CSV table of C-alpha atoms and ligand atoms in Angstrom, one decimal:
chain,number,residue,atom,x,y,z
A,1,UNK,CA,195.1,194.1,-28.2
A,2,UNK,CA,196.6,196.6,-25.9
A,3,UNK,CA,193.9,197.4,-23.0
A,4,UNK,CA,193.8,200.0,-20.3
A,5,UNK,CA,192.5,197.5,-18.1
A,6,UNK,CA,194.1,195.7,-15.1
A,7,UNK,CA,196.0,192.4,-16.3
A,8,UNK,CA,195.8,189.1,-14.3
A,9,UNK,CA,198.6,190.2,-11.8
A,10,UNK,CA,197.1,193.3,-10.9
A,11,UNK,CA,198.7,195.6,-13.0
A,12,UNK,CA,198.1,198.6,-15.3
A,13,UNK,CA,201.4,198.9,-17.1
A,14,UNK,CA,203.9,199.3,-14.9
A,15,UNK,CA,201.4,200.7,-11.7
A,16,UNK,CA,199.6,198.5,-9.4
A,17,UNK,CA,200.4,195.5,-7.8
A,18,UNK,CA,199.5,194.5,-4.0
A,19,UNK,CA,202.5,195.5,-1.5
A,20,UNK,CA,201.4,194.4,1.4
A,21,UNK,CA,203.4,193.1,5.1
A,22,UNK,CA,202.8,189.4,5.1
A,23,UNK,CA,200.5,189.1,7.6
A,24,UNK,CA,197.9,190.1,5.1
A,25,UNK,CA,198.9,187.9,2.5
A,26,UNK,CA,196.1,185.5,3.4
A,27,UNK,CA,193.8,187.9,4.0
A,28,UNK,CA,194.2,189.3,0.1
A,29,UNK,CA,195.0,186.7,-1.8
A,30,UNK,CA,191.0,185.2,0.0
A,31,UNK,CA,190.0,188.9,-1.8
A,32,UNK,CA,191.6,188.5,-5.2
A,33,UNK,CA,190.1,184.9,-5.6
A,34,UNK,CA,186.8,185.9,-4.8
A,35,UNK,CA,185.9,189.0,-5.9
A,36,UNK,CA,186.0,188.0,-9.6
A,37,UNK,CA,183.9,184.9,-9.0
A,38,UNK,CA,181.3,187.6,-6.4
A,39,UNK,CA,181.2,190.3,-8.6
A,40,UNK,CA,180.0,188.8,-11.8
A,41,UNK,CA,177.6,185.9,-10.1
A,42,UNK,CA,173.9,186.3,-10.8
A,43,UNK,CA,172.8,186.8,-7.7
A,44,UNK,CA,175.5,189.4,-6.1
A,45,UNK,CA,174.4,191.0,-9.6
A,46,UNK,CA,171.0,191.0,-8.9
A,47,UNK,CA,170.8,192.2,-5.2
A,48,UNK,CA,174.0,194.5,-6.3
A,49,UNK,CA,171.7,196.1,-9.2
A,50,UNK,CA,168.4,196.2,-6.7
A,51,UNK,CA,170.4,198.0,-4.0
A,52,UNK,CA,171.7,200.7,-6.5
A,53,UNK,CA,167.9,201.3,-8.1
A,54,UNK,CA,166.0,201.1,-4.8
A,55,UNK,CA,167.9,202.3,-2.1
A,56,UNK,CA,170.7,204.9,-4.1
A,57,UNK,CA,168.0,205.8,-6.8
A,58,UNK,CA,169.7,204.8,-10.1
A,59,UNK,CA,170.1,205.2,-12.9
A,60,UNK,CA,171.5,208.7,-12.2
A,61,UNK,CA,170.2,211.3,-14.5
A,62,UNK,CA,172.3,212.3,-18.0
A,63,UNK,CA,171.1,215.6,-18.2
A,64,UNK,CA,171.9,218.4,-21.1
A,65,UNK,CA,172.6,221.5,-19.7
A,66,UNK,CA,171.7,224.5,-21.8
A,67,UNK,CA,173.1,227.8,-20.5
A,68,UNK,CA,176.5,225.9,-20.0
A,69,UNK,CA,176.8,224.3,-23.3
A,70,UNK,CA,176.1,227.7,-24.8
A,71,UNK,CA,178.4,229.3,-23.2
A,72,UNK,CA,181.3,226.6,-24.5
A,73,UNK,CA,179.8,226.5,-27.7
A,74,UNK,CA,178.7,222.5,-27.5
A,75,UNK,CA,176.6,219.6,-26.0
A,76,UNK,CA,177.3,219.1,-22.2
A,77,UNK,CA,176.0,216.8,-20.3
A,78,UNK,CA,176.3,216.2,-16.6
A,79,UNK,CA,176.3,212.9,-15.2
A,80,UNK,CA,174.2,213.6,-12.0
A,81,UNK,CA,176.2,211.1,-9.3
A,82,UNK,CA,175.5,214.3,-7.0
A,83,UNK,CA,171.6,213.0,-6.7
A,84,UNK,CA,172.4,209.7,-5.3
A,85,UNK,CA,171.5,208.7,-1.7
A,86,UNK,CA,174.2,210.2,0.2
A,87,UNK,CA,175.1,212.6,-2.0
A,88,UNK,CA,177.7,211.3,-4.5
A,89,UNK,CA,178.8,208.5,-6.4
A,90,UNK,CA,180.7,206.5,-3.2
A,91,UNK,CA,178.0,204.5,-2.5
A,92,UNK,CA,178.1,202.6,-5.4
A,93,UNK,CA,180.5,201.6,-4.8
A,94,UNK,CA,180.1,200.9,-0.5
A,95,UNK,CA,177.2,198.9,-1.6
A,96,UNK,CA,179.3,196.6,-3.8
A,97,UNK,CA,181.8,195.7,-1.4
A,98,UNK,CA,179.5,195.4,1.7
A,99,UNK,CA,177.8,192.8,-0.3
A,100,UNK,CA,180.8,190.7,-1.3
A,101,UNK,CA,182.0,190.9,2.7
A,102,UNK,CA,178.4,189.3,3.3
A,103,UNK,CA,179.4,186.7,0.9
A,104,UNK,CA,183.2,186.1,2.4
A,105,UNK,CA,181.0,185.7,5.7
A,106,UNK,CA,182.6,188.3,7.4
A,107,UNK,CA,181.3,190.0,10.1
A,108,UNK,CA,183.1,193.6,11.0
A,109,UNK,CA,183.4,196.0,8.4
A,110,UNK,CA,186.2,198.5,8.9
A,111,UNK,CA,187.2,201.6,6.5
A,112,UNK,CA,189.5,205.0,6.6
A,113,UNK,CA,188.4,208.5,5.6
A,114,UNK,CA,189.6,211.8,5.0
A,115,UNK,CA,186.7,214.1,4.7
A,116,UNK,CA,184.5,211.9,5.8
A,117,UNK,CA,182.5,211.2,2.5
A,118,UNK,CA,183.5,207.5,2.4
A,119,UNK,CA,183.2,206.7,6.1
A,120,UNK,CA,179.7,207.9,5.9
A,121,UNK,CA,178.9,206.0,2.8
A,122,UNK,CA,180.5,203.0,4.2
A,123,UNK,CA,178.1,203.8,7.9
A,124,UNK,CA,175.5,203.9,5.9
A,125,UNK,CA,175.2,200.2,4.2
A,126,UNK,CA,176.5,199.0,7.8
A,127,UNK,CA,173.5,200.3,9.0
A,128,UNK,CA,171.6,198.7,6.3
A,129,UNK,CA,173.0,195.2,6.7
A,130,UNK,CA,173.3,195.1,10.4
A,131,UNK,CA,177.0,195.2,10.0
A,132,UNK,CA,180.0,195.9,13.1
A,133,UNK,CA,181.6,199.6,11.3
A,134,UNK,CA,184.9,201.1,12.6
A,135,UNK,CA,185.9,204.3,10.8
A,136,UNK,CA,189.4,205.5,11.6
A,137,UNK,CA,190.0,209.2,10.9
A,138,UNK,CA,192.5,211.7,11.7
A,139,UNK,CA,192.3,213.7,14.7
A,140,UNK,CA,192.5,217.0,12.7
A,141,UNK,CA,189.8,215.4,9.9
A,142,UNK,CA,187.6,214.5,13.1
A,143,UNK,CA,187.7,218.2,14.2
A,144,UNK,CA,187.6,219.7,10.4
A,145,UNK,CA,184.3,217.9,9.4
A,146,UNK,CA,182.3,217.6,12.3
A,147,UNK,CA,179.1,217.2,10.4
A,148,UNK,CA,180.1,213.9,8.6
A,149,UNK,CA,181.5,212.6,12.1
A,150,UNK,CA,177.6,213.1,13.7
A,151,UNK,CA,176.4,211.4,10.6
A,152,UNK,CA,178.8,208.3,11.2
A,153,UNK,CA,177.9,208.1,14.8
A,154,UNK,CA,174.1,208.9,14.5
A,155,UNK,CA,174.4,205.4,11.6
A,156,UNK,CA,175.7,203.6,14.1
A,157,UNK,CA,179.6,204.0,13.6
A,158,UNK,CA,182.6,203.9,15.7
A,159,UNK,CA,184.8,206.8,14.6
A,160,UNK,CA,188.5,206.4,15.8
A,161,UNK,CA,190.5,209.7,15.7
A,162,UNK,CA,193.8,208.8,14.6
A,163,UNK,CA,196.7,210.8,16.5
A,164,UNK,CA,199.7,209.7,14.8
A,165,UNK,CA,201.5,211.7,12.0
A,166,UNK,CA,199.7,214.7,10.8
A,167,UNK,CA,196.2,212.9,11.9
A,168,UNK,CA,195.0,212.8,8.1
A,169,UNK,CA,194.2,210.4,5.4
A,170,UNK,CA,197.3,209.0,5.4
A,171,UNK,CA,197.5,207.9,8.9
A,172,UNK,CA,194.1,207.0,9.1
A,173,UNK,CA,195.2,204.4,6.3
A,174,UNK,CA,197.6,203.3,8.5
A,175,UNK,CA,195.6,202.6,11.2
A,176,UNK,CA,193.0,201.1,9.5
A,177,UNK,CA,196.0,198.3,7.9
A,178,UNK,CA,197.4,198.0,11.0
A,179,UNK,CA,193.4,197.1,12.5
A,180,UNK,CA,193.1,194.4,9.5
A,181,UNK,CA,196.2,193.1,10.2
A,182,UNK,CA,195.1,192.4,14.2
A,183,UNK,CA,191.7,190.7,12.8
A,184,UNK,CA,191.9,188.9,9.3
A,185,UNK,CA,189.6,186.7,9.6
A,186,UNK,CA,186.5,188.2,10.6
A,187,UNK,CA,187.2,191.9,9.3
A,188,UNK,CA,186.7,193.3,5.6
A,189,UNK,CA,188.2,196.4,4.7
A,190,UNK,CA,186.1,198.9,2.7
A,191,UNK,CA,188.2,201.1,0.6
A,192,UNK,CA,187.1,203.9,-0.5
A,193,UNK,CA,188.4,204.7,-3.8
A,194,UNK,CA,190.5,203.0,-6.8
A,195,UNK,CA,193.4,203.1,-4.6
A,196,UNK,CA,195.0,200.4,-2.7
A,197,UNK,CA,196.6,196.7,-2.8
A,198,UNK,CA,195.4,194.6,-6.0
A,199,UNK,CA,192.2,193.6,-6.2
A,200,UNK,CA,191.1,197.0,-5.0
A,201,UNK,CA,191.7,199.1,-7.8
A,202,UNK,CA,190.0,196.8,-10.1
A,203,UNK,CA,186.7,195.9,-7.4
A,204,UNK,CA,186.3,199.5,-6.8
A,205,UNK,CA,186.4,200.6,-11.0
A,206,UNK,CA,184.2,197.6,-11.3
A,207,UNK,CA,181.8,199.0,-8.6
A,208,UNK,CA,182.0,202.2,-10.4
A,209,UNK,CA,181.7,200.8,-13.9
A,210,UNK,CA,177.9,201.5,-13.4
A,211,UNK,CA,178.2,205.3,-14.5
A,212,UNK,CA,180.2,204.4,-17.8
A,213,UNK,CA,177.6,201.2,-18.7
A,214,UNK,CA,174.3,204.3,-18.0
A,215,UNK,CA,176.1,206.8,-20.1
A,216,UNK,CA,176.3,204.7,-23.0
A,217,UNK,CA,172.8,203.6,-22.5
A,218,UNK,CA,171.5,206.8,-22.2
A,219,UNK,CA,173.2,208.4,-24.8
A,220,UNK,CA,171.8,207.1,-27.9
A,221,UNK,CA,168.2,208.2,-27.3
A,222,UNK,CA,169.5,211.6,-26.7
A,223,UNK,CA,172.6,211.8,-29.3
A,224,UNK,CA,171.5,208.9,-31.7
A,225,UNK,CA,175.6,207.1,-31.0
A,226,UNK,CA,177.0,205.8,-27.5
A,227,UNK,CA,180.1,207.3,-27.1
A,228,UNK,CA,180.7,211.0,-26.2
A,229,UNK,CA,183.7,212.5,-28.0
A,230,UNK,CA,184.9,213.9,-24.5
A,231,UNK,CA,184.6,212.3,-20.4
A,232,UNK,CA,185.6,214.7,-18.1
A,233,UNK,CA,186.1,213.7,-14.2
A,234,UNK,CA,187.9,215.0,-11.0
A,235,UNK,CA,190.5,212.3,-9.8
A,236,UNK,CA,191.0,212.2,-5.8
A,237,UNK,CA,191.9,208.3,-6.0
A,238,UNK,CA,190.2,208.1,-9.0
A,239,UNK,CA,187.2,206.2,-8.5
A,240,UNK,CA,184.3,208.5,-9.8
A,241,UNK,CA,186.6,209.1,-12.9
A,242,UNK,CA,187.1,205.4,-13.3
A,243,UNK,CA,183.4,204.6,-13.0
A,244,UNK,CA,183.1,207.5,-16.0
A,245,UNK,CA,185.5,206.1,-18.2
A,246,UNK,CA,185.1,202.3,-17.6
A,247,UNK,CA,183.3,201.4,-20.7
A,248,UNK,CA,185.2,203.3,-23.0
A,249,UNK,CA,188.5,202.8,-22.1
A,250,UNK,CA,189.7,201.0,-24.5
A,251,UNK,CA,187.4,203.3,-27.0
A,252,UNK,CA,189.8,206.1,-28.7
A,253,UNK,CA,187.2,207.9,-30.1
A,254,UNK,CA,186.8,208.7,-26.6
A,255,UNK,CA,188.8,211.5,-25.3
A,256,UNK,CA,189.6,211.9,-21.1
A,257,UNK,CA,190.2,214.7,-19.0
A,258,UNK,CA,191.3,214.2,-15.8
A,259,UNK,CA,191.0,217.1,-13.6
A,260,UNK,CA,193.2,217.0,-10.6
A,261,UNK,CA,193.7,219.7,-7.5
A,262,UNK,CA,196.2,221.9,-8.3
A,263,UNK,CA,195.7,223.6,-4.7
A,264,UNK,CA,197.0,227.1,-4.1
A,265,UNK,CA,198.9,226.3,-7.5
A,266,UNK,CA,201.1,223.7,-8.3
A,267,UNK,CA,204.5,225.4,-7.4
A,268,UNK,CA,203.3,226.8,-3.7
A,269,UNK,CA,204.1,223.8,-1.8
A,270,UNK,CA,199.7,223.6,-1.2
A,271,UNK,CA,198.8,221.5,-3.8
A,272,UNK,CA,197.0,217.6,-4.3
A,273,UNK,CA,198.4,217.3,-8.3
A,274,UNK,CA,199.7,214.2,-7.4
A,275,UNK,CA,200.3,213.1,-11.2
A,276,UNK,CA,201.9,216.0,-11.9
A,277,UNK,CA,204.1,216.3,-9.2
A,278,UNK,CA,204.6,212.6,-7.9
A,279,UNK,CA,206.6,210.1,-8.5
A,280,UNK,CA,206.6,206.2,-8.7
A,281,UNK,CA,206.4,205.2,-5.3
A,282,UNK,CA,204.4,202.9,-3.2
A,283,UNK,CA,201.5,203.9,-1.1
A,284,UNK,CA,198.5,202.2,0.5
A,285,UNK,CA,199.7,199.4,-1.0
A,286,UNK,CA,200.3,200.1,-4.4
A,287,UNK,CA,203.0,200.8,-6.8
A,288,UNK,CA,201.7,204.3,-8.3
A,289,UNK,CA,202.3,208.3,-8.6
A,290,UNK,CA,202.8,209.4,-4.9
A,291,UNK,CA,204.2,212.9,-3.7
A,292,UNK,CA,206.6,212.5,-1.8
A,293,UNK,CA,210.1,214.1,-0.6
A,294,UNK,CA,213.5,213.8,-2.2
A,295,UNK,CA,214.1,211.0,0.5
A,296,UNK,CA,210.6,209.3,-0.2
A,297,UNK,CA,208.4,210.7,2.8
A,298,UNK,CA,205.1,211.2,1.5
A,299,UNK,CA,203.9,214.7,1.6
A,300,UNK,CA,201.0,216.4,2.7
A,301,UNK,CA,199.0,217.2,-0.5
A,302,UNK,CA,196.7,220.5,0.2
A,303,UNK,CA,193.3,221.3,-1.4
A,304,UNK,CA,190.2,223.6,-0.7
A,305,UNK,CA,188.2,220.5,-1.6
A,306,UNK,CA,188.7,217.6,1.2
A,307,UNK,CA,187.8,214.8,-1.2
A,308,UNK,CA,191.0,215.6,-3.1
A,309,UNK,CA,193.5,215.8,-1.1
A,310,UNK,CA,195.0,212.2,-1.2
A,311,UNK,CA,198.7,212.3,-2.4
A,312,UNK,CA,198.4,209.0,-4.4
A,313,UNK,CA,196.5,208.3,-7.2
A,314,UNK,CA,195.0,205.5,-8.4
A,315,UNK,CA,197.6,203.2,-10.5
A,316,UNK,CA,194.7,202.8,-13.4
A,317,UNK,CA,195.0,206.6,-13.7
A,318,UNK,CA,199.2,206.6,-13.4
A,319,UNK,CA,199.2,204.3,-16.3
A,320,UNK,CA,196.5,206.3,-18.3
A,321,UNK,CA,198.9,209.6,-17.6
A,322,UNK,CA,202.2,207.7,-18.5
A,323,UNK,CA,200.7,206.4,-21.4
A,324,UNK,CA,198.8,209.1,-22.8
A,325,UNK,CA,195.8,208.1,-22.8
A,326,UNK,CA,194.5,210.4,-20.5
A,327,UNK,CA,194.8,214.9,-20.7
A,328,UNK,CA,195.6,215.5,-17.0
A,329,UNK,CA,194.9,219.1,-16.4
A,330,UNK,CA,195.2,220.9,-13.6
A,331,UNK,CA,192.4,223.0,-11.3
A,332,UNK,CA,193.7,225.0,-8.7
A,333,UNK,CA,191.6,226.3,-5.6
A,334,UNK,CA,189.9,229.5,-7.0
A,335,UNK,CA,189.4,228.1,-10.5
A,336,UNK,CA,187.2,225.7,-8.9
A,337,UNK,CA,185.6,227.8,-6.9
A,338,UNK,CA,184.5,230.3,-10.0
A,339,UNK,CA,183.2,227.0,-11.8
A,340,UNK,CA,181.1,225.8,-8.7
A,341,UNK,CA,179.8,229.7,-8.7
A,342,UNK,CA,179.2,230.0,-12.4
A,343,UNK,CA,177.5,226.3,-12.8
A,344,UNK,CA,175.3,227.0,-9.9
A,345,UNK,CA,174.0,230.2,-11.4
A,346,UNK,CA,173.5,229.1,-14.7
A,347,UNK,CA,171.7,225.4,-14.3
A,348,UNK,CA,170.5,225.9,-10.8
A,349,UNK,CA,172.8,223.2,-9.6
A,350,UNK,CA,174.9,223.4,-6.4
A,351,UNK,CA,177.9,221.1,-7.1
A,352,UNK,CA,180.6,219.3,-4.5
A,353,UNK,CA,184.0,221.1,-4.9
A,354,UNK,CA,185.7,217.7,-6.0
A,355,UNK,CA,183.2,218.0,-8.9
A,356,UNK,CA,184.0,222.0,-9.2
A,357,UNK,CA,187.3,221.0,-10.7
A,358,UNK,CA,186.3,218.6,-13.4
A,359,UNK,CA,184.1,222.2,-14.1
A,360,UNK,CA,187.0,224.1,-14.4
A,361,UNK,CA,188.6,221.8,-16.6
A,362,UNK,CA,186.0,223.1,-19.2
A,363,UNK,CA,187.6,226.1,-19.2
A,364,UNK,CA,190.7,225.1,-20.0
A,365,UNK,CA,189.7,223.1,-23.5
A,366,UNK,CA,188.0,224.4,-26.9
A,367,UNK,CA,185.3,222.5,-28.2
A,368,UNK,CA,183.5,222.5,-31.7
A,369,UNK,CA,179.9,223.2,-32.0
A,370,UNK,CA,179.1,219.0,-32.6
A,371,UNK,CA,181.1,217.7,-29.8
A,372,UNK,CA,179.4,215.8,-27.2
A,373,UNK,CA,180.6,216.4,-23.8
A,374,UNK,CA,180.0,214.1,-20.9
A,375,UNK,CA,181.0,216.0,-17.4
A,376,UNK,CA,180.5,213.6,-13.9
A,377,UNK,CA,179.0,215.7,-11.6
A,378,UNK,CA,180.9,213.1,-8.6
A,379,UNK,CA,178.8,215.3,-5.6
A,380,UNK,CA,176.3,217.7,-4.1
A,381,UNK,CA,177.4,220.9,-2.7
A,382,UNK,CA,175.5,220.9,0.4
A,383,UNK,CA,179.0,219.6,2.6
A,384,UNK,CA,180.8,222.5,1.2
A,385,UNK,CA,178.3,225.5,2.1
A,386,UNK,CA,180.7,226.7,4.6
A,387,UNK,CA,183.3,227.1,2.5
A,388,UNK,CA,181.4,228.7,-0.3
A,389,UNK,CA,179.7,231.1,1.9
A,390,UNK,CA,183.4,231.9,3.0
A,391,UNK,CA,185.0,232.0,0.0
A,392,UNK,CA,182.1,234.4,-1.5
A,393,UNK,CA,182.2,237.0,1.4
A,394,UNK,CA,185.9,237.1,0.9
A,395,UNK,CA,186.2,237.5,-2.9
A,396,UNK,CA,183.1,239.7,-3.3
A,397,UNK,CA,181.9,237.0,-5.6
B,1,PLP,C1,185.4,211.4,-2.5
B,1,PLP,C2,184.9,212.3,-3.6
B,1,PLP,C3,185.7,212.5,-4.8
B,1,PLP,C4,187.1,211.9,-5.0
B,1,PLP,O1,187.2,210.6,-5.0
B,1,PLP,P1,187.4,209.7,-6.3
B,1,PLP,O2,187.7,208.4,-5.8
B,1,PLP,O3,188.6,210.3,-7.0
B,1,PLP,O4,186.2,209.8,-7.1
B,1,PLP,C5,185.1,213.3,-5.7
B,1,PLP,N1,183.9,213.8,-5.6
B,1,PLP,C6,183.2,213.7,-4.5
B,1,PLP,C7,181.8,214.3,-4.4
B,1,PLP,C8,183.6,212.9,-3.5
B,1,PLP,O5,182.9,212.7,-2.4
């Protein structure tokens, strides 16, 4: 049976893999052999399952909206990630992994961010289990998102400002290899997103799974069948999206929208579209979509929404491009912004700016009056006040 899932040598078609400098060969191969084993023992799954109901307050809610699905003529329901501890759906997944370091016995968790989102998520369970953290950032990210840099530091984080490159994601990625390279034995390596050397891409979907496994719980009682006929997500690295999707991957009744950053618009030169505009390449590890230059640099990807700007994408989302199986469509900057506007005024619900794109997506598609839509609401607005109140005084919205 063909599946959209990872096959036992880390791949998804022709994307994935672990690409890695030797000196880390140990260090990953230890990771692919135990995470299987972890993940799907009773009792990771039981403190794993008591973590995510106690302390991140799942299930998150499915709820039906009712001004927005009259205005597109359907059922829409968001998936509310945004009212997890923390404020989106990345601790799921920082719980997960924190928990299989425990088990691996190591003792000094280390992790990279752009925004900031992750490394506070990642602070947080450190925090929580008593746990070394080391969060390497960009210089410029540092300065950008002050707020998430307190929060890191007030949990108990070290925060690195990384000074090489363009002091973003990327070289905070760098940095934080370069780090697990100096202490394998003792350091795990929380990444953030599906992105990464093999098993990570598969751990991190995994982790994620949760949202896809409530859906189809909570959808018969409200919808009398499990499946939606459309998933709509925002892809950075993919992880929320993957978490959305999980369960019904290999379900064509299914449909999937991925919504990715289009930026300023995808032919200014400021844009994070990676699967429209990359090509195969290998970054963080991984053989995937990457934009890059005609000589194979990788390029700075640009979006109003800091949780998008990664110019990879995960290589369970290349293949689900490449093959179809997946509508890619493309949200650029002020198209999110008029969806974050417009769903905070009809439901009452502020939402993160990664999240404002998988709103815009609606916009973009035509839905019949029976179709059940299921829209992941990844993250709460309350991080991107400053732009909004910006953006509104400027555009007299
Ligand atoms: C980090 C983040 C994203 C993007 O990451 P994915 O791995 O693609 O999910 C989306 N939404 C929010 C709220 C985030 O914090």
């Amino acid at each position: 049976m063909k599946t959209y899932q990872v096959n036992e040598n880390g791949y998804y078609g022709e994307f994935g893999g672990a690409y890695i400098p030797e000196i880390l060969h140990r260090c990953v191969s230890e990771l692919q052999e135990a995470y299987l084993e972890v993940l799907t023992s009773r009792s990771f799954r039981h403190e794993y399952e008591t973590l995510l109901r106690d302390y991140a307050g799942r299930p998150s809610p499915l709820y039906l909206t009712r001004r927005l699905s009259e205005r597109h003529g359907c059922r829409i329901y968001l998936k509310r990630e945004d009212l997890n501890h923390t404020g989106a759906h990345k601790i799921n997944n920082t719980i997960g992994q924190i928990l299989l370091a425990r088990r691996m016995g190591k003792t000094r968790i280390i992790a990279e961010t752009g925004a900031g989102q992750h490394g506070v998520a990642t602070a947080t369970v450190c925090a929580l289990m008593d746990m070394d953290c080391v969060v390497y950032m960009g210089k410029t990210d540092v300065e950008r998102q002050h707020t998430n840099v307190q929060k890191m530091e007030m949990l108990g984080a070290r925060v690195m400002p990384v000074t090489s490159g363009n002091m973003t994601l990327k070289d905070a990625t760098n940095e934080a290899i370069r780090d697990w390279c100096c202490h394998p034995s003792d350091t795990y390596y929380i990444i953030g997103s599906t992105v990464g050397p093999h098993p990570y891409p598969d751990m991190v979907a995994r982790l994620q799974s949760v949202i896809s496994e409530e859906i189809k719980a909570q959808l018969p009682e409200k919808e009398g069948r499990d499946y939606p006929d459309y998933l709509l997500a925002c892809v950075g690295g993919g992880s929320n999206a993957a978490g959305s999707i999980y369960h019904y991957l290999d379900d064509q009744r299914v449909k999937i929208i991925l919504a990715e950053a289009g930026g300023k618009g995808i032919d200014t030169g400021l844009s994070a579209a990676t699967i429209k505009l990359g090509r195969q390449g290998i970054i963080h590890g991984s053989q995937t979509l990457v934009m890059q230059s005609e000589d194979g640099q990788i390029e700075e990807p640009y979006s109003i929404s800091a949780g998008l700007d990664y110019p990879g994408i995960g290589p369970m989302h290349a293949n689900l491009a490449r093959t179809g199986r997946a509508a890619v469509m493309t949200v650029d900057d002020d198209e999110a912004l008029e969806a974050a506007f417009r769903l905070t005024r009809l439901e009452g619900i502020i939402p993160a700016l990664e999240s404002a794109h998988a709103l815009g997506a609606l916009e973009k598609l035509s839905f019949r009056a029976d179709d059940v839509v299921v829209l992941t609401l990844s993250g709460r607005g309350d991080k991107d006040m400053d732009t909004y109140v910006r953006e509104k005084t400027t555009n007299g919205k």
